[in-house]
Coordinates of C-alpha atoms in Angstrom, one line a residue:
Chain A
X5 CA 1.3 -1.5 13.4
X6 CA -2.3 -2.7 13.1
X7 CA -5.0 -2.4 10.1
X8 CA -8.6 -2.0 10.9
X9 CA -11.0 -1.3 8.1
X10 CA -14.7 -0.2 8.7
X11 CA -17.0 -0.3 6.1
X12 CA -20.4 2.0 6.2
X13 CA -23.0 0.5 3.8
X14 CA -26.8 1.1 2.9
X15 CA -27.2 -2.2 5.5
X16 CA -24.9 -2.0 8.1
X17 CA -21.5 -1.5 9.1
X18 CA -18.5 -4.0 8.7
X19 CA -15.6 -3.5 10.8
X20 CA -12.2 -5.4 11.2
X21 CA -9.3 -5.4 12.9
X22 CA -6.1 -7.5 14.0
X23 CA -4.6 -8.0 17.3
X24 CA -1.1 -8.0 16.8
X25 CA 0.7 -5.0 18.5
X26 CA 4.6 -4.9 18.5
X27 CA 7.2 -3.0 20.2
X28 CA 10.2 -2.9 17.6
X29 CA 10.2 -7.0 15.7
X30 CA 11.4 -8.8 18.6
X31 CA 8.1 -7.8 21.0
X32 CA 4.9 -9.5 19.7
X33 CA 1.4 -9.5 21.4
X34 CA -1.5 -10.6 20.7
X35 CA -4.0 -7.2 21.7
X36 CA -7.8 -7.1 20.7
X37 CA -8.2 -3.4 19.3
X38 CA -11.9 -3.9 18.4
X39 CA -14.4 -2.6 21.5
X40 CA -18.1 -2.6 21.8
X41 CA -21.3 -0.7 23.9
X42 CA -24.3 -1.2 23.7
X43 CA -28.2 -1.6 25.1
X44 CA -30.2 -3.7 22.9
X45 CA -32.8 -1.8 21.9
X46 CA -31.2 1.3 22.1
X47 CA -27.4 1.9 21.1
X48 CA -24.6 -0.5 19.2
X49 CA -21.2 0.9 19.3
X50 CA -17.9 -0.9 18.0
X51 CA -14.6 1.4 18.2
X52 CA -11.6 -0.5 16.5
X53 CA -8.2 1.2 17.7
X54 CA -4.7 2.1 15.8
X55 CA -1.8 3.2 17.6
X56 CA 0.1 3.1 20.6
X57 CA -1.5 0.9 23.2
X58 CA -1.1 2.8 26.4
X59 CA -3.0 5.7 24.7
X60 CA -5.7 3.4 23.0
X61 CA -6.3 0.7 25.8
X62 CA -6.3 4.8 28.4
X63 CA -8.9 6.1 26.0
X64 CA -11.1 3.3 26.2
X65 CA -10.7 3.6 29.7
X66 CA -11.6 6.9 30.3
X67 CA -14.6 6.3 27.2
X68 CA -16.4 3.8 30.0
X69 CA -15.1 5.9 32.9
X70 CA -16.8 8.9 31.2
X71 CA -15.4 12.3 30.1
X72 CA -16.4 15.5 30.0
X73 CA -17.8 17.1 27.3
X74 CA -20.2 20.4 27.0
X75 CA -19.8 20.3 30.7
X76 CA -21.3 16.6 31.2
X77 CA -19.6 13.8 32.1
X78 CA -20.9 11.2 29.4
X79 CA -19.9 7.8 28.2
X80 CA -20.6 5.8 24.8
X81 CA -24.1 4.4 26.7
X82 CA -24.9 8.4 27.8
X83 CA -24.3 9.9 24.3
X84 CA -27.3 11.1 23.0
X85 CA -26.0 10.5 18.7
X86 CA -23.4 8.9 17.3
X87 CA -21.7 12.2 16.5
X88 CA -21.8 12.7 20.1
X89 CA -20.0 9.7 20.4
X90 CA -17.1 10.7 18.2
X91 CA -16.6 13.9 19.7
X92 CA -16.4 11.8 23.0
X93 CA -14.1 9.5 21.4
X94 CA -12.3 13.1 20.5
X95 CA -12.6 14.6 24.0
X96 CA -11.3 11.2 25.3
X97 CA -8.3 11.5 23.1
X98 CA -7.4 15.0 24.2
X99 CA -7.6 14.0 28.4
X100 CA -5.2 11.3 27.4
X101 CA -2.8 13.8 25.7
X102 CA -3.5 15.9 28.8
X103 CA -2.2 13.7 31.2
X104 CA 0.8 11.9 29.0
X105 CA 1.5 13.9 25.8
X106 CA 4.2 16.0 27.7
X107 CA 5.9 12.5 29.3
X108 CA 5.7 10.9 25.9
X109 CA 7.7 13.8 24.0
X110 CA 10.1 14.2 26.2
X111 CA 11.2 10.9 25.6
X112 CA 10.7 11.3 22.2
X113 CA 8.0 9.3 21.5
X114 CA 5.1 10.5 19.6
X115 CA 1.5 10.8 20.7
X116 CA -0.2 8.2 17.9
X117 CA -3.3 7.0 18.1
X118 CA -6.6 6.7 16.0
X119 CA -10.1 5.4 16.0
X120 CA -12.9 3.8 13.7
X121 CA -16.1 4.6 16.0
X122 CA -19.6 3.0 14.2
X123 CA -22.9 2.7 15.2
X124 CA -26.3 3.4 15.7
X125 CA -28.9 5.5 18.2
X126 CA -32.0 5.4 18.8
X127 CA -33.7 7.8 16.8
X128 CA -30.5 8.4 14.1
X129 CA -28.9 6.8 11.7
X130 CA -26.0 4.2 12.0
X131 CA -22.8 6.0 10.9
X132 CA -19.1 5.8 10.8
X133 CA -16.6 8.4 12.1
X134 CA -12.7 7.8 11.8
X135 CA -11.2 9.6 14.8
X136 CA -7.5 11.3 14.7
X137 CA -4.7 11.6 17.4
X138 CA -5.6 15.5 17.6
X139 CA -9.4 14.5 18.7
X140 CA -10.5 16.1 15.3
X141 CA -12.9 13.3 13.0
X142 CA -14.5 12.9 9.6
X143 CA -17.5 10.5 8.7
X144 CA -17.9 8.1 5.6
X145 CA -20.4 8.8 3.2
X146 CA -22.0 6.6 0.5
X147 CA -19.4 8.5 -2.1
X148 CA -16.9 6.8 0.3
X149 CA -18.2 4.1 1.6
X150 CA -14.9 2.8 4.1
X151 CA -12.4 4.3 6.7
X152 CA -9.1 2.7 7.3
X153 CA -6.7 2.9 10.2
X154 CA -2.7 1.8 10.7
X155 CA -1.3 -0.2 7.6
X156 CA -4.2 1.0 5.3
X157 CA -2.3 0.9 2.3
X158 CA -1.6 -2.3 0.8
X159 CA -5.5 -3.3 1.5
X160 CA -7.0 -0.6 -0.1
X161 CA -6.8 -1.3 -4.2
X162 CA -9.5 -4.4 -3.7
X163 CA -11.9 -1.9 -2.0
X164 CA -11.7 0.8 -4.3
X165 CA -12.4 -1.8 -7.2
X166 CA -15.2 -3.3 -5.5
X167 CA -17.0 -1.4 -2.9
X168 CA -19.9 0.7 -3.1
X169 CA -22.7 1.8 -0.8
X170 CA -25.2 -0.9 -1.8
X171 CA -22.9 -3.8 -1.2
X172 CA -24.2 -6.0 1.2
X173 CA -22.9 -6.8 4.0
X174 CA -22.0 -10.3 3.7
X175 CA -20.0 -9.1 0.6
X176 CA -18.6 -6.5 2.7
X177 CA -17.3 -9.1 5.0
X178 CA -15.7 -10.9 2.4
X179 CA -14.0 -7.9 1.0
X180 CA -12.9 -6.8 4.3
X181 CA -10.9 -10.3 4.6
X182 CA -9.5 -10.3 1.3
X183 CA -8.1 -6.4 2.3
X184 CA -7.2 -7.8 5.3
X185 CA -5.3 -10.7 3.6
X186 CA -3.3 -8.3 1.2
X187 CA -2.1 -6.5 4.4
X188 CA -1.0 -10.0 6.4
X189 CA 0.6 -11.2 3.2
X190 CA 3.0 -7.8 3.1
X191 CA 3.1 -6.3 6.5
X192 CA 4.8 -8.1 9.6
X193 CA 3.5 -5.9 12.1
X194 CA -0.3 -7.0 11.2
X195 CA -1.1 -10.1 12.4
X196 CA -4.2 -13.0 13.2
X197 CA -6.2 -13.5 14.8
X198 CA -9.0 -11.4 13.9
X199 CA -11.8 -9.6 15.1
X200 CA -15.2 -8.7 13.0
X201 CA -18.0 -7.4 13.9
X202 CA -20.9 -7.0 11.5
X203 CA -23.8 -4.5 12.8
X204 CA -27.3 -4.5 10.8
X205 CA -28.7 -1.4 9.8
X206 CA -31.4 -0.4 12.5
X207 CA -31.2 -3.4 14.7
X208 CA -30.0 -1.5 17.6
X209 CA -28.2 -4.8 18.9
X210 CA -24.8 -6.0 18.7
X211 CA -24.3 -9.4 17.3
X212 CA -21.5 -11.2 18.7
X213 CA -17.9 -10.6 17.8
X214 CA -16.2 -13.3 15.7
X215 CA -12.6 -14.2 16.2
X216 CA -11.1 -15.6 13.3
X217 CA -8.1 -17.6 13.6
X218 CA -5.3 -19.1 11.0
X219 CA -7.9 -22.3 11.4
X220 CA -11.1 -20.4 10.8
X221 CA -12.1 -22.7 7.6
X222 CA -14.2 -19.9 5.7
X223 CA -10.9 -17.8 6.0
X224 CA -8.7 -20.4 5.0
X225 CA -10.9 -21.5 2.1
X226 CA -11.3 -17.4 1.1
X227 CA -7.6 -16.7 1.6
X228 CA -6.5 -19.9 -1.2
X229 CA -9.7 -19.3 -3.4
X230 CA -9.0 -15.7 -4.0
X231 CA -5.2 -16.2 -4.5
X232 CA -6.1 -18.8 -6.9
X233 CA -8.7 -17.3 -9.1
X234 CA -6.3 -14.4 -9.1
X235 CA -3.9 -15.9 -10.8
X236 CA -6.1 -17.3 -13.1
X237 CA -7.6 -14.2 -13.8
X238 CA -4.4 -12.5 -14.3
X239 CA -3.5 -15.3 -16.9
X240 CA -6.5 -14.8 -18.9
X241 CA -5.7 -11.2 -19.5
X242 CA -4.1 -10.8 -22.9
X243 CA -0.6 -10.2 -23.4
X244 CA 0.6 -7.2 -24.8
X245 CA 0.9 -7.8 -28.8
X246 CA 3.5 -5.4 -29.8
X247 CA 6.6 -7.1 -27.9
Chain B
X14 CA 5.9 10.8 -5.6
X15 CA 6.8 8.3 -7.9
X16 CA 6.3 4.5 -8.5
X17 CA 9.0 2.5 -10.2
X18 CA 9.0 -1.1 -10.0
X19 CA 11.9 -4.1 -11.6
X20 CA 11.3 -7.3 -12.8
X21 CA 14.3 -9.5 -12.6
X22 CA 12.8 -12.6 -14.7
X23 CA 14.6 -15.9 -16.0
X24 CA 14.0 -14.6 -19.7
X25 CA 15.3 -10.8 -19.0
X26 CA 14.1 -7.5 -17.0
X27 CA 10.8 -5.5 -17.1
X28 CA 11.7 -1.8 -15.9
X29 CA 8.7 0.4 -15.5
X30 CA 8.5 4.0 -14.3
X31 CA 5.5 6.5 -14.0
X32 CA 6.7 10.5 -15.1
X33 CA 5.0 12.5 -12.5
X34 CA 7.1 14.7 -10.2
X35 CA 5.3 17.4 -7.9
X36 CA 6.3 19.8 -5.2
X37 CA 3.0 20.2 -3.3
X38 CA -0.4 19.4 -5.3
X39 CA -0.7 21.8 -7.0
X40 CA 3.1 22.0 -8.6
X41 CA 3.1 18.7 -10.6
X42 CA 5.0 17.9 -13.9
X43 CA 6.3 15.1 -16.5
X44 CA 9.6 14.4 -16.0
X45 CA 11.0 10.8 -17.3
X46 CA 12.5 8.7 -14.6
X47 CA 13.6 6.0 -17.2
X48 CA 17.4 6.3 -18.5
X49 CA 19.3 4.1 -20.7
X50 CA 22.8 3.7 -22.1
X51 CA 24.0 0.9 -23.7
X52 CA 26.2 -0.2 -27.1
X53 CA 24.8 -3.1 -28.8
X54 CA 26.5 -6.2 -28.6
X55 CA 28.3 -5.2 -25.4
X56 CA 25.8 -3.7 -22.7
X57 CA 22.6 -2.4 -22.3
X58 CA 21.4 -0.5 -19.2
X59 CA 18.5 0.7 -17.7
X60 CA 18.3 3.0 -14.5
X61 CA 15.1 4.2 -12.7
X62 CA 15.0 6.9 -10.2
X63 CA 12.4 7.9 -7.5
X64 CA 13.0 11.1 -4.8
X65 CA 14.1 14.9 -5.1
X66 CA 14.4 15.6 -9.2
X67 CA 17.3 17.6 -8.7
X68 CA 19.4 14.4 -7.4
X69 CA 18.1 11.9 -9.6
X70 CA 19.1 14.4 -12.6
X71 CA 21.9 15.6 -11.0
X72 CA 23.4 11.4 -9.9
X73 CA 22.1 10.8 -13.9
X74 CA 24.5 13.8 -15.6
X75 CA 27.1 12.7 -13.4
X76 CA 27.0 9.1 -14.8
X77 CA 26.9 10.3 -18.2
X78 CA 30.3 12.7 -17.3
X79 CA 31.8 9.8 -15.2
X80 CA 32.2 9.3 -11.8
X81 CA 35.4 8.0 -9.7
X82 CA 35.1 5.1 -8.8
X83 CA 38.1 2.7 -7.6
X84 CA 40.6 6.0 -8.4
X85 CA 39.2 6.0 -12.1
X86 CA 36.4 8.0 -13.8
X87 CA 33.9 5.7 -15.4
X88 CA 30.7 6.0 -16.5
X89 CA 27.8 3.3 -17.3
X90 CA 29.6 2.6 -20.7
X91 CA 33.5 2.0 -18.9
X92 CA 32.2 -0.3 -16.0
X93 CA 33.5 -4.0 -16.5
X94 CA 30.4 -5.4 -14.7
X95 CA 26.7 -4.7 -13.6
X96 CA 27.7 -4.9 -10.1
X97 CA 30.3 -1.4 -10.9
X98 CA 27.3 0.0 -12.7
X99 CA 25.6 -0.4 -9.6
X100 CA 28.5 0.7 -7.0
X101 CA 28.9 3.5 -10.0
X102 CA 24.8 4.3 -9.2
X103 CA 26.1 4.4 -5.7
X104 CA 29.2 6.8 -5.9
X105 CA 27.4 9.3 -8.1
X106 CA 25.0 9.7 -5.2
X107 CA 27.4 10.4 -2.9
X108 CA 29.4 13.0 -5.2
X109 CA 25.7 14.9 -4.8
X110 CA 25.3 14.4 -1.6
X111 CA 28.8 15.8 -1.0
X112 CA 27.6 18.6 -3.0
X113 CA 24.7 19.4 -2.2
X114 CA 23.7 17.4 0.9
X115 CA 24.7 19.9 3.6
X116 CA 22.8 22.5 1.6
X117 CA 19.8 21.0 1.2
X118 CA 20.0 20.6 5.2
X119 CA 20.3 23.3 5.7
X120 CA 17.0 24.4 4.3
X121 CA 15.8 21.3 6.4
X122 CA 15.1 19.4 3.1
X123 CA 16.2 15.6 3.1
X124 CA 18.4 14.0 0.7
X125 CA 16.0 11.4 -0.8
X126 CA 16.5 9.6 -4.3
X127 CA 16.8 6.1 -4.9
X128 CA 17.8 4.1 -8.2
X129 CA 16.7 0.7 -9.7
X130 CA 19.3 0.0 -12.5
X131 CA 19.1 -3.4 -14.2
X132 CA 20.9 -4.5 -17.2
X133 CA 23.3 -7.3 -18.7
X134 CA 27.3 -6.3 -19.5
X135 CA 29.0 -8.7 -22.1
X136 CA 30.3 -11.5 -20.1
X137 CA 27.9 -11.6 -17.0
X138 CA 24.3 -12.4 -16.2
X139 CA 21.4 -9.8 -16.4
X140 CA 21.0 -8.5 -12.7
X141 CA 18.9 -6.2 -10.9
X142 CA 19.7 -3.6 -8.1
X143 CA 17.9 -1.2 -5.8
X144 CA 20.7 1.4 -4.9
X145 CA 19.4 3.7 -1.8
X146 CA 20.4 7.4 -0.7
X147 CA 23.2 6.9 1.1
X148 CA 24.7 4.5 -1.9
X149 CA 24.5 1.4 -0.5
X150 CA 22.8 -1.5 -2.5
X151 CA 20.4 -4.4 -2.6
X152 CA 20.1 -6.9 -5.3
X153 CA 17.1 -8.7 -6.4
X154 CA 17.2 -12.7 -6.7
X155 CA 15.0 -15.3 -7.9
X156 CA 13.1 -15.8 -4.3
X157 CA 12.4 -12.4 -4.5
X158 CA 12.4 -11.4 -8.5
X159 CA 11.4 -7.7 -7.8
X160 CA 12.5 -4.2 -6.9
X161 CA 10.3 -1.0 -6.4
X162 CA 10.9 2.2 -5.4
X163 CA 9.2 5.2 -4.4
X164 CA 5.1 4.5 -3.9
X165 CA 5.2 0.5 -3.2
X166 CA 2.6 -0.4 -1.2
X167 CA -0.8 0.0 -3.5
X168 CA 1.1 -2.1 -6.0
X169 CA 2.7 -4.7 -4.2
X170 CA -0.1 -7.3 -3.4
X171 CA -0.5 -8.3 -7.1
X172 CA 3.0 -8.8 -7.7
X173 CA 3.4 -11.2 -4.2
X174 CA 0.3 -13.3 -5.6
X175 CA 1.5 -13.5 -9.2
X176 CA 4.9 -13.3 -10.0
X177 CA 8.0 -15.7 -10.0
X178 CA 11.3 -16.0 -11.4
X179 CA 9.9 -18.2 -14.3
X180 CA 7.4 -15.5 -15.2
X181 CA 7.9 -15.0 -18.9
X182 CA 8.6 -11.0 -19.9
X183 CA 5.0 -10.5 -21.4
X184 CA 3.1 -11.4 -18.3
X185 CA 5.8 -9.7 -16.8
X186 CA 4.4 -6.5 -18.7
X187 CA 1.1 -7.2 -18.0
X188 CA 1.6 -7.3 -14.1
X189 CA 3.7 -4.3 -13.8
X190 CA 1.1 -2.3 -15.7
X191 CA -1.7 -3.9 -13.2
X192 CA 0.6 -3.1 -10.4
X193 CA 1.1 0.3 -11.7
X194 CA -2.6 0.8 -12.0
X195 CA -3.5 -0.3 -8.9
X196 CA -1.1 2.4 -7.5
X197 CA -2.5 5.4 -10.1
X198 CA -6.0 4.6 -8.9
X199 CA -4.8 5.6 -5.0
X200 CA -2.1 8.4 -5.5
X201 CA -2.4 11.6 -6.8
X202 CA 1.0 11.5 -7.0
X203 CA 2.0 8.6 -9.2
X204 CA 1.0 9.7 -12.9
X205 CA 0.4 8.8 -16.8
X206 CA 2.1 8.6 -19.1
X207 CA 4.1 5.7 -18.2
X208 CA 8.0 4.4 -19.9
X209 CA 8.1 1.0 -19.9
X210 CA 11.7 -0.9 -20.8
X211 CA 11.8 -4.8 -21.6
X212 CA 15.5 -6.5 -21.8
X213 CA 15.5 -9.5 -23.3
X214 CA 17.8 -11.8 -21.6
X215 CA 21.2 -12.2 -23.3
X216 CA 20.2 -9.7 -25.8
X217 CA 23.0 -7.1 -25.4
X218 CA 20.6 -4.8 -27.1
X219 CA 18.1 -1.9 -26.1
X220 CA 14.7 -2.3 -27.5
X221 CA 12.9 1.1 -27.7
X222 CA 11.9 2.4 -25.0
X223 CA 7.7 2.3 -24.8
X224 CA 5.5 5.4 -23.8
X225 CA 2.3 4.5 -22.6
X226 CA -0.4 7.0 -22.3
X227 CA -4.0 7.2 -21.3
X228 CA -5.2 6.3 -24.9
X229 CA -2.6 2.9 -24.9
X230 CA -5.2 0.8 -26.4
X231 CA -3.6 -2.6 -24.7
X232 CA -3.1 -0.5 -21.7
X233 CA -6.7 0.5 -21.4
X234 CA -7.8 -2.5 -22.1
X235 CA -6.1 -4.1 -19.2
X236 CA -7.4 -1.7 -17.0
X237 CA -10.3 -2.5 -18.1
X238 CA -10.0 -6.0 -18.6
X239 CA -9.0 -5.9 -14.9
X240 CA -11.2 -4.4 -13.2
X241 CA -14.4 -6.1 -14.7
X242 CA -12.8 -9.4 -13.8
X243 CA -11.6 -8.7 -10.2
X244 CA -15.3 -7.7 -9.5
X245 CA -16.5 -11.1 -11.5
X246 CA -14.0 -13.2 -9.3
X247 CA -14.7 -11.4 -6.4
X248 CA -18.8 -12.1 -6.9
X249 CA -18.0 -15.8 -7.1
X250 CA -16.2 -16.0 -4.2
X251 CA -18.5 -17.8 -1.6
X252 CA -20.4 -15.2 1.1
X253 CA -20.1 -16.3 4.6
X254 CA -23.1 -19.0 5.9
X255 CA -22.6 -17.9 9.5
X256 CA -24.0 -14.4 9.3

């Protein structure tokens, strides 16, 4: 499993993801699923995977390679929008199929695989796109502002709570962590470190990713100041009355 | 869908169950999922139920008719302990899986239903189990004070962070209801109005059952209540200084 959130707000984009990848409990790796392209001045792109890793790590391939789409072989530095990028991201999906989804089912395995691609063009807006196994996609909007991928489930009340379009980013980050904490509190198959990446609205350049490890101290000190002001808050809520 | 979720608390049990049931989205009804037999001064029962309605009801009429069990037909009012109510839980499904199982195959349907049934018999300690489809059970203990069945995963954070063994039952009530809420915000398919049980520990007597609806003044309040201050704790919670 994995859990990578992506947030699209009036300035910027969040996105996170964890590394850990497993094959059944007893086969544990440590995978970075979050991948970047850009030219400064002209293109930031971050795609954050979910799903098996021979399809995700082959589509990322093949994105850099270049694939063919409308005739053109393009990559995520050739696209001309970002929603030319997610159909790439699409078209990359379906070669992959191409080539193993036969293989895979008849040994019974399922062809599963997703993407959060985010980023900004030259000359269009920055945008989010969460990118299925099929090669199909939707976008986030401001009425919803985030796109999950993998364990999505347990993360998601604290964003629905809190997010909007108008949070900034440095909220967003710290919501993104807190989601992310629910998820590594619950879910075995999500694990540290992290990877974020935080892309400013119109900047066109790609800030460096941060990892952040069990040590990381703003992590630490979010992960024991939330749990604690939690349960504070939860003790001063009234108790019901009538028992 | 359905979201049920046990408390198994050193003062007693909190059982509470949502009443949605749906076949597709746009067949959805109000079923309760919350059933109780007890006499006072001798045993009181509570049984939840999550899956295909025509299993739970069917597993909950056969309980009321009696089941065989051991070569003798009890029912939750006969069984000497709350483990046999919980084996009884466990035989009852099979009886309808033996009846119906092969048919409901055979229309490529799955034989889903699972039971929480908590409760005290004269002469034993209150427990709580979590009795599966195939009949098999799972008891809850004081490292791990809670059951749920059906939708888990929304509401699951909360209770991790909050809850121990040494929770009293009226905080208990107020986290299940937050737990609950955090799962009706997310799924369609988890719905109002809610039956909420508390057993007080020793008791040996049912205390009304509670229906909570949209207009539950405490209920609404803690929604409410909630939600304001999970955004207010969330706002104090220091940004990040390296962005």
């Amino acid at each position: 499993m994995t859990y990578c959130v992506g947030l699209f707000l009036r300035g910027g984009l969040v996105m996170l993801g964890d590394t850990r990848t497993n094959a059944g409990v007893d086969n544990v790796s440590t995978f970075a699923k979050l991948y970047t392209a850009g030219v400064e001045g002209e293109r930031a792109l971050c795609l954050l995977s979910a799903g098996n890793l021979g399809i995700t790590q082959a589509v990322w391939n093949r994105l850099q390679e270049g694939v063919l789409l409308d005739g053109e072989t393009q990559t995520l530095l050739t696209v001309p929008t970002m929603f030319r990028a997610a159909q790439l991201a699409g078209a990359a999906i379906r070669s992959v199929f191409a080539t193993d989804g036969a293989a895979l089912k008849a040994q019974g395995l399922s062809f599963s695989a997703s993407f959060l691609i985010g980023g900004q063009v030259k000359g269009g807006p920055h945008r989010l796109f969460l990118v299925y196994s099929a090669g199909n996609f939707i976008e986030a909007t401001a009425d919803t502002p985030f796109l999950q991928i993998g364990e999505h489930k347990y993360g998601k009340p604290i964003i629905t709570r809190v997010l909007t379009h108008d949070t900034p980013p440095e909220d967003g980050v710290k919501l993104v962590l807190v989601s992310m904490d629910d998820t590594l509190r619950t879910n075995l198959s999500v694990g540290l470190p992290l990877d974020l990446l935080v892309y400013r609205a119109d900047s066109l350049a790609l800030s460096p990713v941060r990892r952040i490890t069990a040590d990381d101290p703003y992590f630490a000190g979010l992960r024991e100041g939330w749990s604690g002001r939690m349960r504070q808050t939860f003790r001063d809520l009234p108790s019901p009355d009538w028992l």
